[in-house]
PDB file of C-alpha atoms in Angstrom:
ATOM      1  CA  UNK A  17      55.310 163.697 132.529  1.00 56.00           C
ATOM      2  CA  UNK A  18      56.108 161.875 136.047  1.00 51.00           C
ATOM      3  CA  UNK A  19      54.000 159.290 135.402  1.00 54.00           C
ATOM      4  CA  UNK A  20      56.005 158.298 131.839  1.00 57.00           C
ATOM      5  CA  UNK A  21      59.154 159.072 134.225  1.00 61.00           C
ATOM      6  CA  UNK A  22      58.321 156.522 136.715  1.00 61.00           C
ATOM      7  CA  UNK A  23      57.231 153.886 134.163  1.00 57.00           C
ATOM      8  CA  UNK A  24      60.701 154.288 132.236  1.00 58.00           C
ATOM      9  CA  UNK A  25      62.304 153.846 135.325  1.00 56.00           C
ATOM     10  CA  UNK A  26      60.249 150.496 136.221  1.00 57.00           C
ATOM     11  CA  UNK A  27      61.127 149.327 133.034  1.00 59.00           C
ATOM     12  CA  UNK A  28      64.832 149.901 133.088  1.00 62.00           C
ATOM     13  CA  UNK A  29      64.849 148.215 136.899  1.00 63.00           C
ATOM     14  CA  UNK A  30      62.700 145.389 135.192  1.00 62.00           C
ATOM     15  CA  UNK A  31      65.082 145.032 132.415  1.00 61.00           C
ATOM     16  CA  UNK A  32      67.790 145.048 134.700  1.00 70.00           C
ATOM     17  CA  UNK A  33      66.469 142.902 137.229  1.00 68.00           C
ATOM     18  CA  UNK A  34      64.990 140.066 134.821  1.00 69.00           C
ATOM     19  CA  UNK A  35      68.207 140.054 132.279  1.00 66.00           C
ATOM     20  CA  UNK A  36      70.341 138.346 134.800  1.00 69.00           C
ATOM     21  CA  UNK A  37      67.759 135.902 136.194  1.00 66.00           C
ATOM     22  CA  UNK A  38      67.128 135.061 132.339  1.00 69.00           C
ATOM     23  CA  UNK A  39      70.893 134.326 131.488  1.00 70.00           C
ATOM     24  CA  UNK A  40      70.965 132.514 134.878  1.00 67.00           C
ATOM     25  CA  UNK A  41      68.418 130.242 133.943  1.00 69.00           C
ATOM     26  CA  UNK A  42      69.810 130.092 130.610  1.00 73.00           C
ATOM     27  CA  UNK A  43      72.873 128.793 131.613  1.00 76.00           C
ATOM     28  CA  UNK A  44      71.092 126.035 133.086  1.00 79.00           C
ATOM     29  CA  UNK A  45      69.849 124.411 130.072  1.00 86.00           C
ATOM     30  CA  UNK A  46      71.607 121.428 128.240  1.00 88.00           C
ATOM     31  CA  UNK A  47      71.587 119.053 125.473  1.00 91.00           C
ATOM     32  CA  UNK A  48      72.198 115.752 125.514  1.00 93.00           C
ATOM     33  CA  UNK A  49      72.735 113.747 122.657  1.00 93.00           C
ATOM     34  CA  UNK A  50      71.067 110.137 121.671  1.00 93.00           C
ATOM     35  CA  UNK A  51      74.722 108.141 122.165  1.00 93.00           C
ATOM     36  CA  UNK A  52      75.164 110.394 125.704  1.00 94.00           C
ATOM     37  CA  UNK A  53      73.866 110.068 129.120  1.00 94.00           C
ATOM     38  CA  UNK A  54      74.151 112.606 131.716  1.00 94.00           C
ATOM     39  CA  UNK A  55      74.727 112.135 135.769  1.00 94.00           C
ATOM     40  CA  UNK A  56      73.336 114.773 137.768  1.00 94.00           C
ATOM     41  CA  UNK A  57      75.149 115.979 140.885  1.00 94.00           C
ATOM     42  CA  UNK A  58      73.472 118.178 143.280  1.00 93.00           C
ATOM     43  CA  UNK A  59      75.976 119.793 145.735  1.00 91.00           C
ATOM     44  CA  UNK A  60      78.387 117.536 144.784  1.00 89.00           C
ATOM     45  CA  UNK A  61      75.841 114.387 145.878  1.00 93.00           C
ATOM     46  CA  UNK A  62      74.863 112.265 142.736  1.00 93.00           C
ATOM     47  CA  UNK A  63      70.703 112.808 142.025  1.00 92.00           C
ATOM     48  CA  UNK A  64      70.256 111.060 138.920  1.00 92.00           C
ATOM     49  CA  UNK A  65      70.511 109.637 135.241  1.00 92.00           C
ATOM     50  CA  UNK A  66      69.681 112.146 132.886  1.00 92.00           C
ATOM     51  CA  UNK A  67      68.177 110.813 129.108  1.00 92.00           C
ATOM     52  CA  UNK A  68      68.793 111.969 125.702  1.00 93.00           C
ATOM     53  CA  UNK A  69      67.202 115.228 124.962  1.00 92.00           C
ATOM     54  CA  UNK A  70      66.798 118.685 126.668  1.00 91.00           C
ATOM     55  CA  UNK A  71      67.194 118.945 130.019  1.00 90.00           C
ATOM     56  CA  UNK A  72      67.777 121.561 132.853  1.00 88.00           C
ATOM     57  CA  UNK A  73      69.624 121.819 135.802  1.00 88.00           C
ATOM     58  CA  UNK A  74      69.745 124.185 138.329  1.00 87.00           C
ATOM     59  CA  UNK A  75      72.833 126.841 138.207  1.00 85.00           C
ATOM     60  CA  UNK A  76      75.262 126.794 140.667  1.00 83.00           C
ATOM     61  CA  UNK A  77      73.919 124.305 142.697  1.00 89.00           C
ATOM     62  CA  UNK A  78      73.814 121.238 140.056  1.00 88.00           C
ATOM     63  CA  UNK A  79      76.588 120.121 137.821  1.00 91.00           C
ATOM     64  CA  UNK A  80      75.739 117.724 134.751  1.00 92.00           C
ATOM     65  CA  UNK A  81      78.318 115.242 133.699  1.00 93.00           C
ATOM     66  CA  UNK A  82      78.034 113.651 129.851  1.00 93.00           C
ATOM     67  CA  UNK A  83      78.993 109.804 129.474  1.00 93.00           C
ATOM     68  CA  UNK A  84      79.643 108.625 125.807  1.00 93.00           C
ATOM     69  CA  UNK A  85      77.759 105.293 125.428  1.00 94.00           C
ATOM     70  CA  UNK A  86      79.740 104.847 122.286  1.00 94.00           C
ATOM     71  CA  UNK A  87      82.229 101.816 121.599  1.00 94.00           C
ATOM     72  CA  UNK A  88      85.442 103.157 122.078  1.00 93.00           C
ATOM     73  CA  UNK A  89      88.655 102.029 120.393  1.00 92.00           C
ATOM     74  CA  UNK A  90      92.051 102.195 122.634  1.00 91.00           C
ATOM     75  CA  UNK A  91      95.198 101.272 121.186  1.00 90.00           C
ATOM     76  CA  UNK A  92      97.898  99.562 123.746  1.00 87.00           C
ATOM     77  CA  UNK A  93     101.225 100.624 122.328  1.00 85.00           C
ATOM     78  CA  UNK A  94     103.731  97.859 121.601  1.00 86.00           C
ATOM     79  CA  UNK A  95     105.617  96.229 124.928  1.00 86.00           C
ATOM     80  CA  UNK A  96     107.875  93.776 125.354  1.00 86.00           C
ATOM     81  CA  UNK A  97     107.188  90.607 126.340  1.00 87.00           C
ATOM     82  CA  UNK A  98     108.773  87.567 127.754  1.00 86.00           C
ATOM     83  CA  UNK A  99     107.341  83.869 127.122  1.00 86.00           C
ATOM     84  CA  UNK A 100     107.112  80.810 128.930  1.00 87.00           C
ATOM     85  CA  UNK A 101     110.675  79.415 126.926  1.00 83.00           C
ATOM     86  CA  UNK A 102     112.363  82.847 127.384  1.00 85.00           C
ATOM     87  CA  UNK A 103     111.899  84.423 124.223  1.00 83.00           C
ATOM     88  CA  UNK A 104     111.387  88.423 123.614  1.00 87.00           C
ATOM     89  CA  UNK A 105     108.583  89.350 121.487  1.00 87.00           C
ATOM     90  CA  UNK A 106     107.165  92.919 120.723  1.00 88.00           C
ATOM     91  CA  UNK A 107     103.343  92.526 120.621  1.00 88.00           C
ATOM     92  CA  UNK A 108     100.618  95.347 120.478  1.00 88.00           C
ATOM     93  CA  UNK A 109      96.879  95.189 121.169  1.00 90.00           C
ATOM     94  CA  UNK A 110      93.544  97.308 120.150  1.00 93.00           C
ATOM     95  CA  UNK A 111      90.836  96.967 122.871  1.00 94.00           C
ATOM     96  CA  UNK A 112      86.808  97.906 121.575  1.00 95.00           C
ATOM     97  CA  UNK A 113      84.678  98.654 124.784  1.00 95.00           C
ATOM     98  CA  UNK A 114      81.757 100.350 125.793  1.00 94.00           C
ATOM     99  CA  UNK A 115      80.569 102.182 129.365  1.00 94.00           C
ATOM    100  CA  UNK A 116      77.198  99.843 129.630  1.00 92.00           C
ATOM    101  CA  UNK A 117      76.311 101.848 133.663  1.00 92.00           C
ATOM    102  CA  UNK A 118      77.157 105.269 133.215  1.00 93.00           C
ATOM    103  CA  UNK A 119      76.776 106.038 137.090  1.00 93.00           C
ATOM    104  CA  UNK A 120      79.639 102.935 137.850  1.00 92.00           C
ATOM    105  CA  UNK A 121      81.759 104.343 135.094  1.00 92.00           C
ATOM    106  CA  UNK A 122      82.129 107.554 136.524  1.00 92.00           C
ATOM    107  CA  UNK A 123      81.300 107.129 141.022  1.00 92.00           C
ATOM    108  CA  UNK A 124      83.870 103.733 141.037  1.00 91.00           C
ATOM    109  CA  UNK A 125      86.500 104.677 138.987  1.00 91.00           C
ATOM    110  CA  UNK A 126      88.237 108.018 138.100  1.00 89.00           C
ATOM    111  CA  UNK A 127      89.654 107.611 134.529  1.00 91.00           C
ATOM    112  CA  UNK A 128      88.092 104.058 133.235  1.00 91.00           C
ATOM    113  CA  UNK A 129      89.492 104.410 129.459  1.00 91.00           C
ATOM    114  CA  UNK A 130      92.980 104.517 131.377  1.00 92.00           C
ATOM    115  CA  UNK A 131      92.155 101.732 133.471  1.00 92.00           C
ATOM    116  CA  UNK A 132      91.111  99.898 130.463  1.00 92.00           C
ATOM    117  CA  UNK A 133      93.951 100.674 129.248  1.00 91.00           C
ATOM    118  CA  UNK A 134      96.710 100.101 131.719  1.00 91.00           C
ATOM    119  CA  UNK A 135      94.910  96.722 133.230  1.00 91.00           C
ATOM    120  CA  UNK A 136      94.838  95.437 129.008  1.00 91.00           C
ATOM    121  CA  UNK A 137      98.598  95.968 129.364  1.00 91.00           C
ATOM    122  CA  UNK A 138      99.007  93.945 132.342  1.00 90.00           C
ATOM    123  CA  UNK A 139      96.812  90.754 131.185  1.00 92.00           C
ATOM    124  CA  UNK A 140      98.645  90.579 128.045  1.00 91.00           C
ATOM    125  CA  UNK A 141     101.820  90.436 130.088  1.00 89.00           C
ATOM    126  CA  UNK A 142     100.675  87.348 132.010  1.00 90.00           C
ATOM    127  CA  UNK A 143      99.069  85.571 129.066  1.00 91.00           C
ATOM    128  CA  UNK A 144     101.980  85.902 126.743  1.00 89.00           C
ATOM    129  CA  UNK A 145     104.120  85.444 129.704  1.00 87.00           C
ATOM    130  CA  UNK A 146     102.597  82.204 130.372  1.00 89.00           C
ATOM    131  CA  UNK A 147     102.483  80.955 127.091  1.00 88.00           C
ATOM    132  CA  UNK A 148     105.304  79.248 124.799  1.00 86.00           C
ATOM    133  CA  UNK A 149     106.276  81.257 121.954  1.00 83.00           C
ATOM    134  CA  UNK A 150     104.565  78.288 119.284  1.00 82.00           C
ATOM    135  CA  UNK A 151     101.343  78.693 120.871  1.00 85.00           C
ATOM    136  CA  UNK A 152     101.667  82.738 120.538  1.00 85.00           C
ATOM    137  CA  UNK A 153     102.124  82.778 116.565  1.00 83.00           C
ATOM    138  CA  UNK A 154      99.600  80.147 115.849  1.00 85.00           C
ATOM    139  CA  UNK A 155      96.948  80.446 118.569  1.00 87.00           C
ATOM    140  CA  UNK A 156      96.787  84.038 118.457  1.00 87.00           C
ATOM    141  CA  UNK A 157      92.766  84.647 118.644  1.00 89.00           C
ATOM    142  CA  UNK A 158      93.033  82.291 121.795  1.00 90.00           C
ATOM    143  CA  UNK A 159      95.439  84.688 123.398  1.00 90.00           C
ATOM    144  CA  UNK A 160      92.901  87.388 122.624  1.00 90.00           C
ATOM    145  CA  UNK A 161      90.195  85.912 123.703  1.00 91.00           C
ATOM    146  CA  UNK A 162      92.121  85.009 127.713  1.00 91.00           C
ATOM    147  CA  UNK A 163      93.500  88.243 127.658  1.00 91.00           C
ATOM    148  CA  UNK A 164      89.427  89.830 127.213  1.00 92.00           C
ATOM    149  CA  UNK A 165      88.295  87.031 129.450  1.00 92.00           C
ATOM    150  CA  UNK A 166      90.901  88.383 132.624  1.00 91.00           C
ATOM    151  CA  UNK A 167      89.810  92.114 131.477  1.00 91.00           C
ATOM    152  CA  UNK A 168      85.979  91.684 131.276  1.00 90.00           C
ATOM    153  CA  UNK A 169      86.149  90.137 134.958  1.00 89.00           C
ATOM    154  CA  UNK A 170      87.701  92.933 136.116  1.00 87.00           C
ATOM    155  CA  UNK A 171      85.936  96.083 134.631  1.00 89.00           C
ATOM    156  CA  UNK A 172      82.374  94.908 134.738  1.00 86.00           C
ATOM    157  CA  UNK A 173      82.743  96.192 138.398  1.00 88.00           C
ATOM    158  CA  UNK A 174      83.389  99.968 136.382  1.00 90.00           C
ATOM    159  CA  UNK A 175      80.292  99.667 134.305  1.00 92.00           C
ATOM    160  CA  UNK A 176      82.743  98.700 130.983  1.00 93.00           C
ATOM    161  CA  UNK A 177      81.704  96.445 128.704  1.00 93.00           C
ATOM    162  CA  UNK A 178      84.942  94.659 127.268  1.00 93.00           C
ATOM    163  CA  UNK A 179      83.726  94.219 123.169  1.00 93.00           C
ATOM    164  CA  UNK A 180      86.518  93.036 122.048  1.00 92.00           C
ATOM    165  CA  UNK A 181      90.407  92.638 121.748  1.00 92.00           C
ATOM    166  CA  UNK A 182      92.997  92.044 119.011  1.00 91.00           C
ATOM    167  CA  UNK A 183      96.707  91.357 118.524  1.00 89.00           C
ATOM    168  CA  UNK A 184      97.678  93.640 115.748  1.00 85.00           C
ATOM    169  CA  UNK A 185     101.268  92.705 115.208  1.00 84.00           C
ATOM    170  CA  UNK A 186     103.836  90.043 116.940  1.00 84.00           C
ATOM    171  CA  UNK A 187     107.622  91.249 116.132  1.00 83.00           C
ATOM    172  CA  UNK A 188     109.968  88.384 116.985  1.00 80.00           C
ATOM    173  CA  UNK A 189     113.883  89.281 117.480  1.00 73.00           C
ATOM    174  CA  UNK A 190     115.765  89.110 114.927  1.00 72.00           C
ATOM    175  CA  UNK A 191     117.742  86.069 115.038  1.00 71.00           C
ATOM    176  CA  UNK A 192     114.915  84.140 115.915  1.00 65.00           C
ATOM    177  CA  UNK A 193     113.081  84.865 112.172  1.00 59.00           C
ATOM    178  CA  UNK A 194     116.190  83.376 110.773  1.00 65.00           C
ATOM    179  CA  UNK A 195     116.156  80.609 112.502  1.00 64.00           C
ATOM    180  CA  UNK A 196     112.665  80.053 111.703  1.00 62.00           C
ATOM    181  CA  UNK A 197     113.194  80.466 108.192  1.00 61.00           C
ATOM    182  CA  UNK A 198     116.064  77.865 108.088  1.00 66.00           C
ATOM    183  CA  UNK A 199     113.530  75.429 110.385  1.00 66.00           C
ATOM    184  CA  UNK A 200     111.268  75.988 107.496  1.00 65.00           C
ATOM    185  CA  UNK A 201     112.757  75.874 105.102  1.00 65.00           C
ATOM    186  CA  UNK A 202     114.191  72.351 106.478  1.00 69.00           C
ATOM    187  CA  UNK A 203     110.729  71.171 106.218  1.00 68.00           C
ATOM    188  CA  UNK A 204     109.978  71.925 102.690  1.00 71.00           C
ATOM    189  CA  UNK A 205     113.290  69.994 102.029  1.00 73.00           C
ATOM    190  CA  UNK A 206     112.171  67.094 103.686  1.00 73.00           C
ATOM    191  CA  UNK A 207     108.564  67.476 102.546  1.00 77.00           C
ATOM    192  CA  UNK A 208     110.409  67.261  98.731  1.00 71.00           C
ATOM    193  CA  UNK A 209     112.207  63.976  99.400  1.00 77.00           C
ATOM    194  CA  UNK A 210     109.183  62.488 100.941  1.00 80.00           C
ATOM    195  CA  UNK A 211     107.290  62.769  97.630  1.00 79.00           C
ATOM    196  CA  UNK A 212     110.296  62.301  95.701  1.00 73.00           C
ATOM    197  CA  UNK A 213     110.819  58.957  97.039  1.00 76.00           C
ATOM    198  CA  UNK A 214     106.985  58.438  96.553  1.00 78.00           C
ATOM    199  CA  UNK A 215     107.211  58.962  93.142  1.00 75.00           C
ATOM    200  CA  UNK A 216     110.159  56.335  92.607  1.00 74.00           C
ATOM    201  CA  UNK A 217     108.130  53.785  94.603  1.00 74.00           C
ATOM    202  CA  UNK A 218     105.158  54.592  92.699  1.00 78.00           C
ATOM    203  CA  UNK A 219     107.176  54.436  89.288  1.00 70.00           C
ATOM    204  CA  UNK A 220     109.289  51.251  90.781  1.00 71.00           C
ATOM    205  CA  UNK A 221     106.232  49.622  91.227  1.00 72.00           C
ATOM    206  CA  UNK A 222     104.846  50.184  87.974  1.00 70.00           C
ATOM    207  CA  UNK A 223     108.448  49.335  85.804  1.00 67.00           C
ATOM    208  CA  UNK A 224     107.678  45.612  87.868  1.00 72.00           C
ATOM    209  CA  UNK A 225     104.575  45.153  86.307  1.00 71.00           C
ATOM    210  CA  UNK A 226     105.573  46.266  82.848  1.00 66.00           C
ATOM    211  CA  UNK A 227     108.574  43.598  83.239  1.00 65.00           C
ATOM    212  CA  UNK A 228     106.424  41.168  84.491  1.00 69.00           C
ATOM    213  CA  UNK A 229     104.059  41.740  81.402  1.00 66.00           C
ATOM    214  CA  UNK A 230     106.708  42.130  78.481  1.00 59.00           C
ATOM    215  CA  UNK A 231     108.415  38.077  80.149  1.00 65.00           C
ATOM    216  CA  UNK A 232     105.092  36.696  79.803  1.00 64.00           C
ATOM    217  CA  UNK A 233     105.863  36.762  75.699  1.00 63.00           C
ATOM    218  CA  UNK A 234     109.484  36.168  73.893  1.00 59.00           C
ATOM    219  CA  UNK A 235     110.102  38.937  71.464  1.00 58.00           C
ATOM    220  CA  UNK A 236     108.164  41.556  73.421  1.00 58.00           C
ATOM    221  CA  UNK A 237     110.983  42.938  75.262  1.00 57.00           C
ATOM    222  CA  UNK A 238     112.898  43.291  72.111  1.00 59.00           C
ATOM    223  CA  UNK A 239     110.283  44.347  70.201  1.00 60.00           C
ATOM    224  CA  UNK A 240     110.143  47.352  73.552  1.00 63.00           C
ATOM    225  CA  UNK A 241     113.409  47.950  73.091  1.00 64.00           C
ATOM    226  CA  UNK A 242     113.481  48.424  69.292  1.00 60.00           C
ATOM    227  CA  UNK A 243     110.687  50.913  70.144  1.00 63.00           C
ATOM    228  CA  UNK A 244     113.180  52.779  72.664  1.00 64.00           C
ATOM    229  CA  UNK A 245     115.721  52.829  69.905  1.00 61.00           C
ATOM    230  CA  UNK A 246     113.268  54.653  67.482  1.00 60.00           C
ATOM    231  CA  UNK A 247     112.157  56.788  69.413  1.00 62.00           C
ATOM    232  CA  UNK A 248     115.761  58.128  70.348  1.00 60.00           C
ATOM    233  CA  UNK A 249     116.938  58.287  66.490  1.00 60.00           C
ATOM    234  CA  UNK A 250     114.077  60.489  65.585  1.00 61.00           C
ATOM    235  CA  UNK A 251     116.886  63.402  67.035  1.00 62.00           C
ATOM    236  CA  UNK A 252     119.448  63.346  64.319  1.00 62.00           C
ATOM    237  CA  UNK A 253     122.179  64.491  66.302  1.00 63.00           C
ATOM    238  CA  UNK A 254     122.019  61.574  68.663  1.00 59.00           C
ATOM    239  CA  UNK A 255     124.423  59.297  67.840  1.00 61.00           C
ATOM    240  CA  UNK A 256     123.496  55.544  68.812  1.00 59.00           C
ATOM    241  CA  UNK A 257     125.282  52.470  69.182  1.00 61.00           C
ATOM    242  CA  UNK A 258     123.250  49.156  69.335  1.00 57.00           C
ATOM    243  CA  UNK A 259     124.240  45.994  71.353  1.00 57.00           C
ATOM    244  CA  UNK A 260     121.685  43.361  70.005  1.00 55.00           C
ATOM    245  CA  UNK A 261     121.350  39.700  71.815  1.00 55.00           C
ATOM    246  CA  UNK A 262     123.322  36.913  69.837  1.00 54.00           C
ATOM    247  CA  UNK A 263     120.231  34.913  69.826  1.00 55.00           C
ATOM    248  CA  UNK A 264     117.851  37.495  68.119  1.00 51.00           C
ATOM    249  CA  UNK A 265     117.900  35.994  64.849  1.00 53.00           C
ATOM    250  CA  UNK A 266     117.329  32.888  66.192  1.00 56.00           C
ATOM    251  CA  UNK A 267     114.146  34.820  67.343  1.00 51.00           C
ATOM    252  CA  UNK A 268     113.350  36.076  64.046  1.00 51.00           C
ATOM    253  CA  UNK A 269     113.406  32.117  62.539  1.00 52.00           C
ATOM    254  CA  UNK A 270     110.959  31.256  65.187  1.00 53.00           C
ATOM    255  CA  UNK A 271     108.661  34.291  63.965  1.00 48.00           C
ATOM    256  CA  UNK A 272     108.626  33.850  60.567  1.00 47.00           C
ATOM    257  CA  UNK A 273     108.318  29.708  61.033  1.00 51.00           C
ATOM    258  CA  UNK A 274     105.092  30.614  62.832  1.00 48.00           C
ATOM    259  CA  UNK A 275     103.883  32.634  60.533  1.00 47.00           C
ATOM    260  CA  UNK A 276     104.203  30.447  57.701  1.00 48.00           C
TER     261      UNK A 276
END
């Protein structure tokens, strides 16, 4: 009866002791997925890159910290910008980037996808800003590509990877769209009476040689122009009135004396 008295009580104090130091190492344990990596800290001094898989750390005296190797997608909202000829345009940006050293991304800098952010903002400022508005609208993947180029530079230092950067959308004031429409629309104009006045020339050019042809022979260009007349009175409501050349029976002798 004492004995089974003492046991229950060793197993109680077991119990009791070894449910705590379980959960304690418990707590320790963590998962890390394939697109994570995980910085160890041990009192507060960084120890280490941690891999994908299951891992443990020591409680209360290590601290685990997750990076997301991911590409990441940051919109910059729309700004307004001044260009090189003084003209206010709204533009907004999308920046893709990736953290390619987690230990940089996290020891050097304290928020990078702010950075990112905020120093994006500032090197499409200076880009735009040094650019004329022309260049802006029609050499827009250029911009992108100066704007990732001042960017990249800068956060490789982080451990960021600068993927990519678009211009989504370019808003121009609105006076400045009409005036582009009238400039265009000035240029089809002009663009019209350039091949109008191409055509003539073409057609001028071809009404010479059809003279020249119909003087080589007598009665040909009345002959044309009885043609012309026929053609006209096949519309009975036409109404024609016919000026013929005093010598065109004198014409007609000369035919018929050659035939015969």
């Amino acid at each position: 009866m004492v004995w089974d008295i003492i046991g229950g009580f060793l197993f109680v104090s077991f119990v009791i002791f070894l449910l705590p130091v379980l959960l304690l190492v418990l707590s320790g344990v963590r998962v890390i997925y394939q697109y994570e990596r995980g910085l160890t800290f041990t009192l507060g001094k960084y120890t280490g890159e941690r891999q994908p898989g299951l891992t443990v750390i020591i409680p209360l005296i290590q601290e685990l910290r997750k990076v997301d190797m991911r590409i990441k997608t940051v919109d910059i909202p729309k700004q307004e910008i001044i260009t090189r000829d003084n003209i206010p345009i709204l533009a907004n940006t999308v920046v893709y980037f990736k953290v390619e050293k987690p230990e940089d991304a996290i020891l050097k800098i304290e928020d990078y996808a702010y950075a990112v952010r905020q120093y994006t903002q500032a090197a499409l400022r200076d880009v735009v800003g040094n650019s004329e508005l022309d260049g802006v609208l029609t050499q827009r993947e250029q911009i992108a590509n100066d704007i990732k180029k001042i960017v990249d530079a800068e956060t490789g230092g982080w451990g960021v990877d600068i993927i990519s950067i678009k211009i989504q959308e370019i808003e121009l004031p609105a006076e400045m769209k009409r005036a582009m429409a009238k400039q265009a629309e000035a240029e089809r104009e002009r663009r019209a009476i350039i091949i109008a006045s191409q055509g003539e020339l073409s057609a001028s050019e071809n009404l010479m040689k059809a003279a020249a042809n119909l003087s080589k022979s007598e009665g040909a260009l009345h002959l044309r122009t009885l043609q012309t007349i026929r053609d006209i009175a096949a519309d009975p409501s036409e109404k024609i009135v016919l000026f013929l050349p005093s010598d065109l029976m004198g014409l007609a002798k000369k035919f018929v004396g050659k035939e015969k």
